XYZ file of N, CA, C and O in Angstrom:
848
model
N 17.644 -52.384 -13.505
C 16.263 -52.080 -13.103
C 15.304 -52.658 -14.153
O 15.480 -52.450 -15.344
N 14.247 -53.367 -13.706
C 13.311 -53.981 -14.632
C 12.405 -52.932 -15.268
O 12.330 -51.779 -14.830
N 11.748 -53.381 -16.310
C 10.832 -52.483 -17.015
C 9.714 -52.012 -16.103
O 9.305 -50.850 -16.144
N 9.186 -52.930 -15.222
C 8.097 -52.560 -14.313
C 8.577 -51.576 -13.253
O 7.831 -50.660 -12.865
N 9.810 -51.734 -12.801
C 10.347 -50.793 -11.801
C 10.489 -49.396 -12.401
O 10.184 -48.387 -11.764
N 10.935 -49.345 -13.655
C 11.054 -48.054 -14.325
C 9.680 -47.409 -14.498
O 9.513 -46.192 -14.341
N 8.689 -48.239 -14.828
C 7.340 -47.718 -14.994
C 6.789 -47.182 -13.677
O 6.167 -46.118 -13.638
N 7.056 -47.939 -12.577
C 6.577 -47.473 -11.273
C 7.213 -46.135 -10.910
O 6.542 -45.227 -10.441
N 8.518 -46.018 -11.104
C 9.203 -44.759 -10.777
C 8.691 -43.612 -11.650
O 8.521 -42.479 -11.177
N 8.451 -43.909 -12.931
C 7.953 -42.874 -13.820
C 6.571 -42.383 -13.388
O 6.299 -41.186 -13.360
N 5.699 -43.350 -13.050
C 4.369 -42.971 -12.588
C 4.434 -42.226 -11.256
O 3.694 -41.253 -11.042
N 5.322 -42.649 -10.363
C 5.461 -41.977 -9.073
C 5.920 -40.538 -9.265
O 5.426 -39.616 -8.614
N 6.876 -40.343 -10.175
C 7.358 -38.989 -10.444
C 6.242 -38.135 -11.047
O 6.072 -36.959 -10.687
N 5.466 -38.746 -11.955
C 4.368 -38.007 -12.571
C 3.333 -37.600 -11.546
O 2.894 -36.441 -11.500
N 2.918 -38.558 -10.697
C 1.950 -38.238 -9.649
C 2.497 -37.177 -8.703
O 1.792 -36.245 -8.314
N 3.773 -37.325 -8.318
C 4.374 -36.369 -7.382
C 4.381 -34.967 -7.963
O 4.003 -33.996 -7.290
N 4.802 -34.835 -9.215
C 4.889 -33.507 -9.826
C 3.510 -32.866 -9.975
O 3.347 -31.672 -9.732
N 2.515 -33.687 -10.348
C 1.179 -33.123 -10.539
C 0.538 -32.735 -9.213
O -0.083 -31.671 -9.104
N 0.666 -33.589 -8.219
C 0.094 -33.260 -6.908
C 0.792 -32.048 -6.317
O 0.159 -31.128 -5.780
N 2.133 -32.025 -6.436
C 2.895 -30.907 -5.905
C 2.526 -29.612 -6.633
O 2.380 -28.550 -6.016
N 2.370 -29.688 -7.952
C 1.985 -28.504 -8.715
C 0.613 -27.997 -8.327
O 0.411 -26.780 -8.162
N -0.343 -28.917 -8.137
C -1.695 -28.517 -7.755
C -1.709 -27.870 -6.378
O -2.302 -26.802 -6.175
N -1.031 -28.527 -5.424
C -0.979 -27.976 -4.060
C -0.288 -26.612 -4.068
O -0.717 -25.670 -3.382
N 0.787 -26.486 -4.846
C 1.512 -25.211 -4.907
C 0.625 -24.099 -5.450
O 0.629 -22.976 -4.933
N -0.149 -24.402 -6.516
C -1.028 -23.390 -7.083
C -2.092 -22.949 -6.082
O -2.390 -21.757 -5.957
N -2.671 -23.926 -5.361
C -3.692 -23.590 -4.370
C -3.105 -22.726 -3.261
O -3.680 -21.701 -2.865
N -1.934 -23.122 -2.755
C -1.305 -22.379 -1.658
C -0.905 -20.977 -2.115
O -1.158 -19.984 -1.428
N -0.268 -20.891 -3.289
C 0.158 -19.582 -3.784
C -1.032 -18.673 -4.077
O -0.974 -17.465 -3.846
N -2.118 -19.271 -4.576
C -3.321 -18.479 -4.799
C -3.883 -17.929 -3.500
O -4.282 -16.768 -3.419
N -3.912 -18.779 -2.474
C -4.395 -18.330 -1.170
C -3.511 -17.252 -0.573
O -3.998 -16.250 -0.035
N -2.198 -17.439 -0.682
C -1.262 -16.443 -0.151
C -1.391 -15.131 -0.915
O -1.378 -14.044 -0.326
N -1.526 -15.221 -2.245
C -1.693 -14.014 -3.049
C -2.941 -13.239 -2.662
O -2.912 -12.005 -2.566
N -4.035 -13.960 -2.421
C -5.273 -13.294 -2.007
C -5.094 -12.617 -0.653
O -5.539 -11.473 -0.451
N -4.454 -13.316 0.297
C -4.254 -12.742 1.628
C -3.365 -11.496 1.571
O -3.640 -10.502 2.243
N -2.311 -11.541 0.746
C -1.445 -10.375 0.616
C -2.188 -9.208 -0.035
O -2.013 -8.048 0.363
N -3.013 -9.524 -1.036
C -3.799 -8.476 -1.685
C -4.780 -7.846 -0.696
O -4.936 -6.616 -0.653
N -5.424 -8.697 0.109
C -6.354 -8.190 1.115
C -5.627 -7.334 2.149
O -6.123 -6.259 2.541
N -4.452 -7.780 2.574
C -3.667 -7.016 3.542
C -3.253 -5.667 2.948
O -3.260 -4.644 3.648
N -2.910 -5.659 1.664
C -2.551 -4.409 1.001
C -3.728 -3.432 1.010
O -3.557 -2.242 1.286
N -4.924 -3.946 0.702
C -6.105 -3.084 0.699
C -6.350 -2.501 2.092
O -6.682 -1.310 2.227
N -6.207 -3.323 3.113
C -6.443 -2.860 4.485
C -5.428 -1.787 4.876
O -5.784 -0.738 5.431
N -4.140 -2.034 4.577
C -3.099 -1.072 4.934
C -3.267 0.241 4.177
O -3.079 1.326 4.755
N -3.601 0.162 2.891
C -3.769 1.383 2.116
C -4.984 2.173 2.590
O -4.947 3.405 2.638
N -6.070 1.475 2.953
C -7.243 2.175 3.470
C -6.928 2.842 4.799
O -7.362 3.984 5.057
N -6.164 2.165 5.638
C -5.759 2.748 6.917
C -4.892 3.985 6.697
O -5.046 5.001 7.385
N -3.979 3.921 5.718
C -3.128 5.066 5.406
C -3.961 6.241 4.907
O -3.732 7.397 5.302
N -4.928 5.974 4.052
C -5.791 7.041 3.549
C -6.597 7.678 4.676
O -6.748 8.906 4.726
N -7.109 6.845 5.578
C -7.890 7.384 6.698
C -7.033 8.262 7.605
O -7.500 9.307 8.088
N -5.782 7.837 7.846
C -4.891 8.666 8.663
C -4.605 9.989 7.967
O -4.544 11.049 8.606
N -4.394 9.936 6.636
C -4.155 11.168 5.896
C -5.339 12.115 5.960
O -5.170 13.333 6.145
N -6.543 11.591 5.808
C -7.743 12.424 5.893
C -7.907 13.025 7.281
O -8.307 14.186 7.426
N -7.590 12.236 8.306
C -7.693 12.740 9.679
C -6.721 13.897 9.904
O -7.092 14.932 10.484
N -5.465 13.757 9.442
C -4.483 14.836 9.584
C -4.920 16.072 8.807
O -4.790 17.204 9.292
N -5.429 15.863 7.596
C -5.845 16.996 6.769
C -7.035 17.728 7.393
O -7.087 18.972 7.369
N -7.986 16.987 7.948
C -9.143 17.623 8.592
C -8.696 18.438 9.799
O -9.188 19.553 10.029
N -7.798 17.875 10.577
C -7.304 18.591 11.752
C -6.589 19.877 11.331
O -6.786 20.943 11.931
N -5.773 19.790 10.292
C -5.072 20.970 9.793
C -6.052 21.993 9.227
O -5.854 23.215 9.391
N -7.103 21.530 8.569
C -8.104 22.443 8.011
C -8.794 23.237 9.124
O -9.036 24.448 8.976
N -9.112 22.578 10.215
C -9.749 23.271 11.330
C -8.835 24.350 11.908
O -9.282 25.455 12.252
N -7.548 24.032 11.983
C -6.602 24.998 12.543
C -6.291 26.133 11.582
O -5.789 27.183 11.995
N -6.574 25.953 10.291
C -6.199 26.941 9.280
C -7.255 28.003 9.049
O -6.962 29.011 8.388
N -8.460 27.809 9.566
C -9.542 28.746 9.273
C -9.187 30.161 9.729
O -9.246 31.123 8.943
N -8.804 30.293 10.970
C -8.519 31.639 11.503
C -7.337 32.302 10.796
O -7.446 33.470 10.393
N -6.181 31.604 10.613
C -5.079 32.256 9.883
C -5.440 32.663 8.457
O -4.973 33.706 7.970
N -6.279 31.870 7.770
C -6.681 32.240 6.415
C -7.498 33.532 6.436
O -7.271 34.445 5.624
N -8.434 33.623 7.372
C -9.259 34.822 7.457
C -8.445 36.045 7.850
O -8.724 37.168 7.414
N -7.434 35.858 8.671
C -6.571 36.973 9.084
C -5.437 37.216 8.094
O -4.614 38.105 8.303
N -5.369 36.368 7.058
C -4.293 36.456 6.063
C -2.921 36.369 6.725
O -1.980 37.062 6.347
N -2.836 35.473 7.690
C -1.584 35.269 8.431
C -0.853 34.068 7.838
O -0.976 32.937 8.311
N -0.100 34.307 6.782
C 0.591 33.219 6.091
C 1.668 32.583 6.965
O 1.948 31.388 6.849
N 2.270 33.363 7.841
C 3.319 32.824 8.697
C 2.735 31.806 9.677
O 3.356 30.767 9.952
N 1.541 32.079 10.184
C 0.890 31.119 11.082
C 0.584 29.817 10.343
O 0.734 28.724 10.904
N 0.187 29.933 9.074
C -0.064 28.732 8.278
C 1.232 27.951 8.066
O 1.247 26.712 8.138
N 2.315 28.665 7.788
C 3.607 28.003 7.603
C 4.016 27.256 8.866
O 4.527 26.125 8.795
N 3.788 27.859 10.025
C 4.132 27.187 11.282
C 3.295 25.928 11.486
O 3.793 24.926 12.009
N 2.027 25.982 11.069
C 1.178 24.792 11.176
C 1.745 23.648 10.332
O 1.783 22.490 10.778
N 2.188 23.964 9.122
C 2.767 22.929 8.260
C 4.070 22.398 8.841
O 4.346 21.200 8.759
N 4.872 23.287 9.404
C 6.140 22.852 9.974
C 5.913 21.930 11.165
O 6.583 20.902 11.307
N 4.952 22.294 12.023
C 4.633 21.434 13.169
C 4.105 20.084 12.692
O 4.442 19.034 13.254
N 3.285 20.094 11.640
C 2.746 18.841 11.103
C 3.873 17.913 10.647
O 3.869 16.722 10.959
N 4.835 18.437 9.917
C 5.928 17.605 9.425
C 6.826 17.126 10.555
O 7.340 16.010 10.520
N 7.005 17.964 11.577
C 7.858 17.563 12.696
C 7.222 16.488 13.548
O 7.911 15.616 14.081
N 5.887 16.525 13.680
C 5.204 15.566 14.557
C 4.673 14.343 13.819
O 4.610 13.251 14.384
N 4.289 14.519 12.562
C 3.668 13.418 11.810
C 4.434 13.058 10.550
O 4.005 12.170 9.812
N 5.538 13.718 10.308
C 6.192 13.595 9.014
C 7.010 12.350 8.794
O 7.436 12.076 7.678
N 7.257 11.557 9.831
C 8.063 10.354 9.645
C 7.414 9.177 10.353
O 6.810 9.330 11.410
N 7.557 7.989 9.728
C 7.033 6.771 10.337
C 8.074 6.206 11.294
O 9.188 6.723 11.389
N 7.760 5.125 12.060
C 8.712 4.583 13.035
C 10.049 4.167 12.449
O 11.060 4.148 13.150
N 10.105 3.820 11.163
C 11.361 3.409 10.554
C 12.229 4.598 10.158
O 13.361 4.430 9.707
N 11.683 5.808 10.308
C 12.443 6.990 9.942
C 12.211 7.465 8.526
O 12.765 8.471 8.099
N 11.386 6.744 7.773
C 11.103 7.146 6.405
C 10.155 8.345 6.386
O 9.287 8.492 7.236
N 10.341 9.224 5.398
C 9.457 10.367 5.269
C 8.044 9.926 4.961
O 7.825 9.135 4.045
N 7.075 10.429 5.711
C 5.690 10.022 5.526
C 4.885 11.089 4.790
O 3.974 10.773 4.034
N 5.206 12.362 5.010
C 4.533 13.453 4.334
C 5.494 14.064 3.328
O 6.478 14.702 3.695
N 5.213 13.848 2.053
C 6.103 14.359 0.997
C 5.913 15.852 0.804
O 6.881 16.567 0.513
N 4.682 16.325 0.942
C 4.414 17.753 0.831
C 3.115 18.068 1.551
O 2.281 17.185 1.796
N 2.946 19.322 1.884
C 1.716 19.810 2.495
C 1.526 21.249 2.046
O 2.498 22.004 1.910
N 0.288 21.625 1.801
C 0.024 22.990 1.342
C -1.350 23.448 1.801
O -2.260 22.636 2.011
N -1.478 24.751 1.973
C -2.756 25.388 2.273
C -3.087 26.297 1.107
O -2.301 27.191 0.759
N -4.227 26.063 0.482
C -4.642 26.825 -0.694
C -5.824 27.717 -0.354
O -6.666 27.370 0.490
N -5.892 28.873 -1.020
C -7.092 29.685 -0.893
C -8.084 29.271 -1.981
O -7.854 28.319 -2.733
N -9.189 29.984 -2.081
C -10.230 29.596 -3.027
C -9.848 29.742 -4.481
O -10.521 29.202 -5.358
N -8.750 30.465 -4.760
C -8.300 30.643 -6.143
C -7.192 29.671 -6.531
O -6.731 29.679 -7.674
N -6.756 28.854 -5.561
C -5.680 27.915 -5.836
C -4.305 28.451 -5.512
O -3.297 27.795 -5.823
N -4.243 29.618 -4.899
C -2.950 30.167 -4.503
C -2.448 29.461 -3.249
O -3.199 29.261 -2.297
N -1.173 29.076 -3.257
C -0.576 28.399 -2.106
C -0.223 29.431 -1.046
O 0.788 30.136 -1.153
N -1.064 29.548 -0.025
C -0.793 30.482 1.062
C 0.378 30.020 1.909
O 1.100 30.837 2.477
N 0.562 28.709 1.990
C 1.707 28.117 2.708
C 2.009 26.780 2.052
O 1.099 26.074 1.609
N 3.285 26.446 1.991
C 3.712 25.221 1.311
C 4.992 24.742 1.970
O 5.832 25.552 2.390
N 5.142 23.411 2.076
C 6.386 22.879 2.638
C 7.574 23.144 1.726
O 8.723 23.097 2.168
N 7.316 23.419 0.459
C 8.348 23.878 -0.461
C 8.231 25.402 -0.565
O 7.316 25.911 -1.221
N 9.116 26.146 0.098
C 8.975 27.613 0.118
C 8.886 28.234 -1.267
O 8.252 29.286 -1.449
N 9.481 27.603 -2.265
C 9.433 28.154 -3.605
C 8.046 28.148 -4.226
O 7.796 28.866 -5.207
N 7.139 27.342 -3.672
C 5.775 27.265 -4.197
C 4.824 28.225 -3.500
O 3.689 28.414 -3.953
N 5.261 28.835 -2.406
C 4.391 29.732 -1.650
C 3.997 30.944 -2.491
O 4.837 31.539 -3.178
N 2.703 31.288 -2.432
C 2.095 32.424 -3.141
C 1.968 32.191 -4.644
O 1.545 33.092 -5.368
N 2.319 30.993 -5.110
C 2.089 30.665 -6.512
C 0.663 30.133 -6.673
O 0.146 29.421 -5.798
N 0.038 30.466 -7.775
C -1.286 29.927 -8.087
C -1.095 28.593 -8.804
O -0.468 28.544 -9.870
N -1.601 27.527 -8.218
C -1.448 26.190 -8.784
C -2.586 25.931 -9.768
O -3.762 26.148 -9.456
N -2.225 25.459 -10.937
C -3.221 25.239 -11.992
C -3.255 23.790 -12.464
O -3.832 23.497 -13.512
N -2.616 22.886 -11.698
C -2.620 21.487 -12.118
C -4.020 20.906 -11.981
O -4.905 21.469 -11.323
N -4.216 19.762 -12.624
C -5.556 19.152 -12.678
C -6.066 18.761 -11.292
O -7.267 18.886 -11.018
N -5.173 18.304 -10.426
C -5.602 17.908 -9.082
C -6.104 19.115 -8.295
O -7.136 19.025 -7.614
N -5.402 20.243 -8.393
C -5.845 21.450 -7.695
C -7.195 21.912 -8.220
O -8.089 22.280 -7.442
N -7.363 21.914 -9.536
C -8.649 22.330 -10.109
C -9.777 21.418 -9.645
O -10.889 21.883 -9.349
N -9.480 20.119 -9.574
C -10.509 19.169 -9.113
C -10.881 19.423 -7.661
O -12.068 19.407 -7.293
N -9.875 19.669 -6.820
C -10.121 19.890 -5.395
C -10.964 21.148 -5.177
O -11.887 21.166 -4.348
N -10.663 22.212 -5.919
C -11.403 23.467 -5.751
C -12.791 23.390 -6.373
O -13.738 24.017 -5.872
N -12.941 22.640 -7.450
C -14.249 22.514 -8.096
C -15.195 21.637 -7.288
O -16.421 21.869 -7.302
N -14.641 20.642 -6.589
C -15.469 19.744 -5.769
C -14.930 19.780 -4.354
O -14.082 18.961 -3.974
N -15.382 20.732 -3.543
C -14.852 20.896 -2.180
C -15.341 19.818 -1.222
O -16.154 20.060 -0.328
N -14.867 18.610 -1.450
C -15.177 17.476 -0.588
C -13.883 16.722 -0.303
O -12.941 16.755 -1.106
N -13.804 16.033 0.841
C -12.598 15.228 1.126
C -12.386 14.182 0.031
O -13.328 13.520 -0.401
N -11.156 14.058 -0.433
C -10.862 13.112 -1.500
C -9.428 12.633 -1.397
O -8.575 13.285 -0.787
N -9.172 11.465 -1.993
C -7.836 10.866 -2.028
C -7.567 10.414 -3.448
O -8.422 9.775 -4.075
N -6.388 10.728 -3.969
C -6.020 10.322 -5.321
C -4.605 9.770 -5.306
O -3.718 10.328 -4.655
N -4.400 8.663 -6.006
C -3.057 8.097 -6.141
C -2.273 8.946 -7.138
O -2.782 9.305 -8.195
N -1.039 9.250 -6.785
C -0.214 10.078 -7.651
C 1.248 9.696 -7.463
O 1.570 8.792 -6.691
N 2.123 10.381 -8.176
C 3.563 10.145 -8.065
C 4.249 11.446 -7.686
O 3.857 12.525 -8.138
N 5.281 11.336 -6.849
C 6.024 12.503 -6.422
C 7.049 12.930 -7.457
O 7.189 12.317 -8.520
N 7.804 13.985 -7.156
C 8.809 14.486 -8.100
C 9.862 13.455 -8.469
O 10.411 13.483 -9.572
N 10.162 12.548 -7.536
C 11.177 11.521 -7.784
C 10.568 10.192 -8.208
O 11.260 9.170 -8.230
N 9.284 10.189 -8.522
C 8.617 8.971 -8.951
C 8.076 8.122 -7.823
O 7.553 7.032 -8.069
N 8.190 8.602 -6.578
C 7.686 7.825 -5.453
C 6.157 7.793 -5.465
O 5.509 8.733 -5.906
N 5.605 6.685 -4.978
C 4.153 6.523 -4.967
C 3.579 7.279 -3.772
O 4.026 7.104 -2.645
N 2.546 8.092 -4.053
C 1.942 8.924 -3.019
C 0.427 8.844 -3.093
O -0.150 8.466 -4.121
N -0.199 9.228 -1.977
C -1.624 9.534 -1.967
C -1.763 11.035 -1.765
O -1.221 11.586 -0.803
N -2.446 11.695 -2.680
C -2.735 13.120 -2.519
C -4.070 13.234 -1.792
O -5.123 12.904 -2.350
N -4.007 13.685 -0.542
C -5.195 13.808 0.307
C -5.622 15.266 0.329
O -4.798 16.157 0.597
N -6.877 15.540 0.018
C -7.390 16.906 -0.029
C -8.638 17.027 0.835
O -9.511 16.157 0.814
N -8.696 18.124 1.600
C -9.839 18.407 2.465
C -10.146 19.900 2.351
O -9.220 20.722 2.419
N -11.404 20.275 2.173
C -11.726 21.710 2.087
C -11.627 22.394 3.451
O -11.852 21.781 4.485
N -11.258 23.663 3.419
C -11.296 24.504 4.614
C -12.597 25.293 4.545
O -12.826 26.052 3.589
N -13.445 25.110 5.546
C -14.771 25.736 5.513
C -14.952 26.705 6.671
O -14.421 26.486 7.760
N -15.731 27.727 6.389
C -16.162 28.654 7.435
C -17.657 28.859 7.286
O -18.129 29.319 6.234
N -18.391 28.483 8.316
C -19.849 28.555 8.301
C -20.418 27.796 7.106
O -21.372 28.218 6.462
N -19.789 26.670 6.799
C -20.269 25.803 5.739
C -19.788 26.153 4.359
O -20.008 25.385 3.412
N -19.133 27.308 4.198
C -18.678 27.733 2.882
C -17.186 27.474 2.727
O -16.400 27.773 3.640
N -16.746 26.916 1.584
C -15.319 26.661 1.387
C -14.543 27.953 1.179
O -14.925 28.797 0.362
N -13.469 28.121 1.943
C -12.605 29.301 1.807
C -11.192 28.900 1.390
O -10.322 29.759 1.270
N -10.962 27.620 1.185
C -9.643 27.136 0.790
C -9.610 25.619 0.837
O -10.655 24.959 0.910
N -8.418 25.079 0.805
C -8.267 23.618 0.823
C -6.897 23.252 1.375
O -5.944 24.031 1.296
N -6.839 22.051 1.924
C -5.585 21.457 2.408
C -5.245 20.298 1.493
O -6.112 19.487 1.165
N -3.990 20.235 1.085
C -3.515 19.074 0.326
C -2.272 18.513 0.987
O -1.333 19.245 1.311
N -2.292 17.192 1.193
C -1.145 16.488 1.768
C -0.698 15.388 0.811
O -1.527 14.681 0.247
N 0.598 15.240 0.648
C 1.146 14.123 -0.121
C 1.655 13.070 0.839
O 2.688 13.257 1.487
N 0.915 11.972 0.967
C 1.239 10.915 1.924
C 1.993 9.796 1.213
O 1.494 9.214 0.246
N 3.190 9.496 1.682
C 4.006 8.463 1.048
C 3.423 7.080 1.300
O 2.957 6.772 2.402
N 3.472 6.240 0.255
C 3.013 4.850 0.370
C 4.180 3.888 0.606
O 4.008 2.671 0.600
N 5.374 4.432 0.836
C 6.563 3.585 1.017
C 6.436 2.684 2.235
O 6.892 1.538 2.219
N 5.807 3.192 3.307
C 5.653 2.372 4.509
C 4.807 1.141 4.254
O 5.131 0.040 4.724
N 3.714 1.304 3.487
C 2.860 0.165 3.150
C 3.624 -0.839 2.301
O 3.560 -2.057 2.534
N 4.361 -0.340 1.305
C 5.137 -1.236 0.441
C 6.184 -1.998 1.244
O 6.423 -3.191 1.006
N 6.814 -1.317 2.208
C 7.840 -1.969 3.026
C 7.243 -3.074 3.889
O 7.809 -4.162 4.012
N 6.089 -2.794 4.486
C 5.422 -3.810 5.320
C 5.024 -5.019 4.481
O 5.243 -6.169 4.876
N 4.435 -4.760 3.312
C 3.994 -5.862 2.455
C 5.173 -6.685 1.954
O 5.097 -7.911 1.890
N 6.270 -6.023 1.589
C 7.447 -6.732 1.108
C 8.024 -7.631 2.197
O 8.369 -8.788 1.955
N 8.133 -7.087 3.411
C 8.638 -7.892 4.521
C 7.732 -9.064 4.832
O 8.203 -10.184 5.084
N 6.405 -8.830 4.787
C 5.449 -9.905 5.052
C 5.528 -10.976 3.983
O 5.496 -12.179 4.286
N 5.643 -10.555 2.717
C 5.728 -11.517 1.621
C 6.977 -12.375 1.734
O 6.930 -13.597 1.519
N 8.112 -11.781 2.091
C 9.351 -12.548 2.245
C 9.216 -13.596 3.342
O 9.646 -14.749 3.175
N 8.620 -13.214 4.473
C 8.448 -14.161 5.578
C 7.516 -15.306 5.181
O 7.797 -16.474 5.467
N 6.413 -14.961 4.527
C 5.435 -15.987 4.148
C 6.046 -16.972 3.157
O 5.920 -18.198 3.309
N 6.743 -16.452 2.131
C 7.304 -17.345 1.123
C 8.469 -18.158 1.671
O 8.703 -19.288 1.214
N 9.198 -17.620 2.644
C 10.261 -18.403 3.279
C 9.676 -19.593 4.033
O 10.184 -20.718 3.945
N 8.585 -19.353 4.765
C 7.922 -20.442 5.490
C 7.338 -21.458 4.507
O 7.459 -22.676 4.707
N 6.718 -20.960 3.430
C 6.142 -21.870 2.448
C 7.212 -22.725 1.774
O 6.987 -23.911 1.493
N 8.365 -22.133 1.501
C 9.444 -22.884 0.869
C 9.885 -24.048 1.760
O 10.067 -25.181 1.281
N 10.013 -23.782 3.055
C 10.400 -24.852 3.977
C 9.318 -25.924 4.054
O 9.613 -27.127 4.075
N 8.058 -25.488 4.093
C 6.968 -26.460 4.161
C 6.899 -27.303 2.893
O 6.615 -28.510 2.951
N 7.182 -26.700 1.752
C 7.146 -27.450 0.494
C 8.274 -28.466 0.426
O 8.104 -29.562 -0.121
N 9.432 -28.107 0.975
C 10.533 -29.069 1.002
C 10.157 -30.295 1.826
O 10.493 -31.434 1.465
N 9.467 -30.055 2.942
C 9.019 -31.177 3.773
C 7.882 -31.917 3.076
O 7.831 -33.159 3.069
N 6.972 -31.142 2.454
C 5.805 -31.755 1.855
C 6.108 -32.594 0.635
O 5.428 -33.596 0.379
N 7.152 -32.239 -0.113
C 7.433 -32.997 -1.330
C 7.850 -34.428 -1.003
O 7.561 -35.366 -1.753
N 8.512 -34.605 0.155
C 8.860 -35.969 0.581
C 7.621 -36.778 0.894
O 7.517 -37.954 0.513
N 6.662 -36.148 1.568
C 5.417 -36.840 1.887
C 4.635 -37.175 0.624
O 4.054 -38.261 0.497
N 4.614 -36.231 -0.320
C 3.910 -36.480 -1.578
C 4.574 -37.617 -2.352
O 3.896 -38.455 -2.971
N 5.898 -37.665 -2.312
C 6.619 -38.749 -2.999
C 6.261 -40.105 -2.412
O 5.987 -41.052 -3.155
N 6.223 -40.210 -1.084
C 5.858 -41.482 -0.445
C 4.419 -41.846 -0.775
O 4.102 -43.013 -1.018
N 3.537 -40.858 -0.787
C 2.140 -41.114 -1.116
C 2.013 -41.617 -2.560
O 1.250 -42.558 -2.839
N 2.776 -40.996 -3.474
C 2.724 -41.413 -4.884
C 3.266 -42.824 -5.059
O 2.741 -43.612 -5.859
N 4.311 -43.172 -4.324
C 4.858 -44.528 -4.408
C 3.833 -45.565 -3.967
O 3.722 -46.637 -4.559
N 3.065 -45.219 -2.930
C 2.042 -46.152 -2.468
C 0.923 -46.297 -3.500
O 0.351 -47.374 -3.656
N 0.627 -45.218 -4.201
C -0.432 -45.277 -5.205
C -0.074 -46.215 -6.354
O -0.963 -46.834 -6.957
N 1.216 -46.303 -6.688
C 1.614 -47.140 -7.811
C 2.051 -48.536 -7.378
O 2.478 -49.340 -8.211
N 1.930 -48.839 -6.083
C 2.316 -50.175 -5.612
C 1.532 -51.291 -6.283
O 2.083 -52.373 -6.548
N 0.219 -51.125 -6.583
C -0.486 -52.241 -7.264
C 0.135 -52.670 -8.567
O -0.053 -53.814 -8.985
N 0.875 -51.753 -9.241
C 1.525 -52.155 -10.494
C 2.531 -53.261 -10.253
O 2.766 -54.111 -11.106
N 3.113 -53.277 -9.058
C 4.123 -54.304 -8.768
C 3.526 -55.707 -8.783
O 4.232 -56.699 -9.000
N 2.195 -55.800 -8.536
C 1.576 -57.116 -8.484
C 0.987 -57.534 -9.829
O 0.341 -58.558 -9.916
N 1.142 -56.664 -10.850
C 0.607 -57.045 -12.166
C 1.457 -58.104 -12.826
O 2.668 -58.113 -12.665
């Protein structure tokens, strides 16, 4: 191979690697932004569903709280977990649910051992101090990622308790992971095809060297 042929191949490889690197960065940046945006949309949708369930449960809990009917509250939580507690894949969607009175006592809890205990954790204090719908990212007992959704229970505008739901974020993570795998698989195939085109384009760019 002549010195000029080696130079042409070297320049072609350099152009190919730089163009391929630039295109890859642009594509990966775009894909990363789209995945991030999709994550925000899915998480917001999950939070809205959690708030909707909590509001519905709060409306149903007013009468049992006033009648001090803890068993009726327990049945409400059980029905909630049976009807809304799992996503289509079978994964648990509601990690915990509780009905609190104005002092933070758990009138009903999906964990029977917590029933009638006064909760003093920071999230409970925050929920009772600011009786407004709120969502906070937290971790479950096993380290799973959750959204703690809280909604006040009101009677004639006055707070008489609160609802707290632990909504699992595993479904969102599973959807995003599956989407990311599909997108990167398609991109990998496209890059394999594209690198050949970039190589031919780079060879044409260095063709004038052959006439020097």
